[in-house]
Structures are given as structure tokens and as C-alpha cells.
Coordinates of C-alpha atoms in Angstrom, one line a residue:
M1 CA 3.9 -10.0 9.3
G2 CA 1.7 -6.2 8.9
S3 CA 2.5 -2.9 8.2
N4 CA 0.6 -2.2 11.3
A5 CA 3.0 -2.4 13.1
G6 CA 1.0 -3.1 17.0
R7 CA -1.8 -1.1 15.4
P8 CA -4.9 -3.1 15.1
T9 CA -6.9 -3.3 11.9
S10 CA -10.0 -1.3 12.3
P11 CA -13.3 -2.7 10.7
T12 CA -14.2 0.8 9.0
A13 CA -10.5 1.1 7.9
A14 CA -10.7 -1.8 6.3
A15 CA -14.1 -1.3 5.0
L16 CA -13.5 2.0 3.5
G17 CA -10.2 0.9 2.0
G18 CA -12.0 -2.2 0.1
R19 CA -14.7 0.4 -1.2
L20 CA -11.7 2.5 -2.8
M21 CA -10.4 -0.5 -4.7
Q22 CA -14.0 -1.2 -5.5
L23 CA -14.3 2.4 -6.8
V24 CA -10.7 1.4 -8.6
G25 CA -11.6 -1.5 -10.6
D26 CA -15.2 0.0 -11.2
R27 CA -12.6 3.1 -12.8
D28 CA -15.2 5.8 -11.2
A29 CA -12.6 8.5 -11.1
A30 CA -14.5 11.3 -10.0
R31 CA -16.4 8.9 -7.0
F32 CA -12.8 8.0 -6.1
S33 CA -11.1 11.1 -6.4
F34 CA -13.9 12.6 -3.7
E35 CA -13.3 9.7 -1.5
I36 CA -9.8 9.8 -1.1
S37 CA -10.0 13.4 -0.5
R38 CA -12.5 13.1 2.1
V39 CA -9.5 10.2 3.7
C40 CA -6.9 13.1 3.2
A41 CA -8.9 15.8 5.1
E42 CA -7.9 16.3 8.9
P43 CA -9.1 16.4 11.5
H44 CA -12.4 13.9 11.2
P45 CA -14.6 13.7 14.6
D46 CA -13.4 10.6 16.3
G47 CA -15.6 7.5 15.1
E48 CA -16.7 9.7 12.0
R49 CA -14.3 8.0 9.6
P50 CA -11.5 6.1 9.9
K51 CA -7.9 7.7 10.1
Y52 CA -5.9 8.1 6.9
G53 CA -3.0 6.6 8.3
D54 CA -5.4 3.3 9.3
V55 CA -6.3 3.5 6.0
L56 CA -3.1 3.6 4.2
A57 CA -1.9 0.8 6.8
W58 CA -4.5 -1.5 5.6
V59 CA -3.6 -0.8 1.9
V60 CA -0.7 -1.7 2.6
D61 CA -0.6 -5.0 4.4
A62 CA -3.3 -5.7 1.6
I63 CA -0.5 -5.3 -0.9
V64 CA 1.8 -7.2 1.0
G65 CA -0.7 -10.2 1.4
V66 CA -1.5 -11.0 -2.4
V67 CA 2.2 -10.9 -2.9
I68 CA 2.9 -13.4 0.0
A69 CA -0.3 -14.8 -1.3
R70 CA 1.1 -15.2 -4.8
L71 CA 4.5 -15.8 -3.9
G72 CA 4.6 -18.3 -1.2
A73 CA 5.8 -17.0 2.1
A74 CA 10.1 -16.5 2.6
G75 CA 12.0 -19.2 3.9
P76 CA 14.4 -19.4 6.8
G77 CA 17.0 -17.0 5.5
E78 CA 15.4 -16.0 2.6
R79 CA 13.5 -12.7 2.1
F80 CA 11.7 -10.8 -1.1
I81 CA 13.3 -8.2 -3.2
L82 CA 11.3 -6.1 -5.3
D83 CA 12.6 -5.7 -8.7
L84 CA 10.3 -3.1 -11.0
R85 CA 11.0 -3.4 -14.5
F86 CA 8.6 -2.1 -17.5
A87 CA 6.8 -4.3 -19.6
D88 CA 9.8 -4.2 -21.9
G89 CA 11.7 -5.8 -19.3
G90 CA 14.0 -2.8 -18.2
Y91 CA 14.5 -1.6 -15.3
V92 CA 12.5 1.7 -13.3
D93 CA 14.5 4.0 -11.6
V94 CA 13.3 4.0 -8.1
D95 CA 14.8 7.1 -7.8
A96 CA 12.7 8.5 -10.8
L97 CA 9.3 7.1 -9.2
P98 CA 7.3 10.0 -7.9
A99 CA 7.7 10.7 -4.2
S100 CA 4.3 8.9 -3.1
A101 CA 5.6 5.6 -5.1
R102 CA 8.6 5.7 -3.8
W103 CA 7.0 5.4 0.0
V104 CA 5.0 2.5 -1.3
L105 CA 7.9 0.6 -2.6
R106 CA 9.5 1.4 0.2
T107 CA 7.2 0.9 2.9
V108 CA 5.7 -2.5 1.5
S109 CA 9.7 -3.5 0.6
A110 CA 10.2 -2.9 4.7
V111 CA 7.2 -5.4 5.7
L112 CA 8.3 -8.1 3.4
A113 CA 11.6 -7.8 4.9
E114 CA 9.9 -7.3 8.3
D115 CA 11.9 -4.1 9.2
H116 CA 9.3 -2.9 11.6
A117 CA 11.3 0.1 12.8
E118 CA 11.3 1.5 9.4
V119 CA 7.5 0.7 8.7
E120 CA 6.3 2.3 11.8
R121 CA 8.9 5.8 10.6
S122 CA 7.4 5.1 7.3
L123 CA 3.7 5.3 8.3
T124 CA 4.5 7.9 10.8
S125 CA 5.9 10.1 8.4
A126 CA 3.1 9.0 5.8
E127 CA 0.5 10.4 8.7
R128 CA 2.1 13.4 10.3
Q129 CA 4.6 15.3 7.5
F130 CA 2.7 14.9 4.2
D131 CA 0.8 17.5 3.2
L132 CA -2.9 16.8 1.7
T133 CA -1.9 16.4 -1.7
M134 CA 1.2 14.3 -1.0
R135 CA -1.0 11.9 1.2
A136 CA -4.0 11.9 -1.5
E137 CA -1.5 10.8 -4.2
T138 CA 0.2 8.4 -1.5
L139 CA -2.8 6.5 -0.6
A140 CA -4.0 6.7 -4.3
D141 CA -0.6 5.3 -5.4
A142 CA -1.3 2.9 -3.1
L143 CA -4.5 1.3 -4.2
I144 CA -3.7 1.4 -8.1
W145 CA -0.6 -0.6 -6.6
L146 CA -3.1 -3.3 -5.2
D147 CA -5.1 -2.7 -7.9
F148 CA -2.0 -4.1 -10.3
V149 CA -0.8 -6.8 -7.5
L150 CA -4.1 -8.6 -7.7
G151 CA -4.3 -8.5 -11.7
V152 CA -1.1 -9.7 -12.1
D153 CA -0.7 -13.1 -13.9
L154 CA 1.8 -15.0 -11.8
P155 CA 2.3 -18.8 -11.8
D156 CA 1.2 -20.5 -8.6
P157 CA 4.2 -20.3 -5.7
P158 CA 6.3 -23.7 -6.2
D159 CA 5.5 -26.8 -4.3
V160 CA 8.6 -26.8 -1.0
T161 CA 9.5 -29.8 0.2
T162 CA 9.1 -30.2 3.9
A163 CA 11.5 -33.2 5.6

């Protein structure tokens, strides 16, 4: 399972994604903004910096990896359903979220549902159709969501009896 949809994760994309996560954790807004801007600006000479889509795919994969590590993989005939709620328990209206947050939620949901065609469509649209501002907002939102899921205090997944 993974959002890369046939794209191998490059070590440079993973390293840069990890560096961006460190900046989120450090709450270094100035450096974070600078680095996000550099990732989103195109074109990069080959080999100088990883491509935007590769970094974004790595972050999506990391979110999915944390969700699965925390909750366990969906079993046969099961699937994940992401249900967002406010701290007070009220439901979040997904359509009311900013476009970048909707993109993250829908792409992560597609990966969890193993809808490879939707994942590829979503990543391709982020790479080719988003303007610079939307690219930056989407990558920043994905990193913030990753930081959030890493920090959520969840119980251990239930033990599953196997036959």
C-alpha cells in the first residue's frame, strides 16, 4: 500500500520530507516557509532537489503509514473510513475545509481504500494543475496533518485472533 502508485520514493524526497517535519516539530515558521517555497518552485535542475510531487507523495505515504501503524491494517472485507471531528465531538464538514486540506483528506482516504487510480489522479493534479500558492498550502497542510497524526494519543490496536 502506498500513494506513490508505481513511483519509487527517492531518498532525497524522504530526506527533505523528514527535514520539513523537523521544522514543523521545531515550530520554525520562517525556515519552514522558506523550505516549502523552494520545494514548490519549479523547475529544479535534475538532481539538485527532489520534485514537488515526490515530496508530497512521501508525506501522504507517511500519514498512511502512521494511521496503519496506530490502528492496524484493514482486514479482508474491511476498509478505513476517515471521520473528522472537532475537539468537542462535532463533525467537520469536509466540503467547508480549505481546498488544500480537502486534497490531503481525500488523497489519504484514497490510499487507505487502495483506490490506485484516484491516488494517481490526485497526485498528478497536485503536480501539474496547482498554482504555486496551492502547492505550498497543500504540502504545508499534509505536513501539519502528519505532525498531528504522529502526536495523537491512540490506544494500541486491538489484538486480533487468527485461526
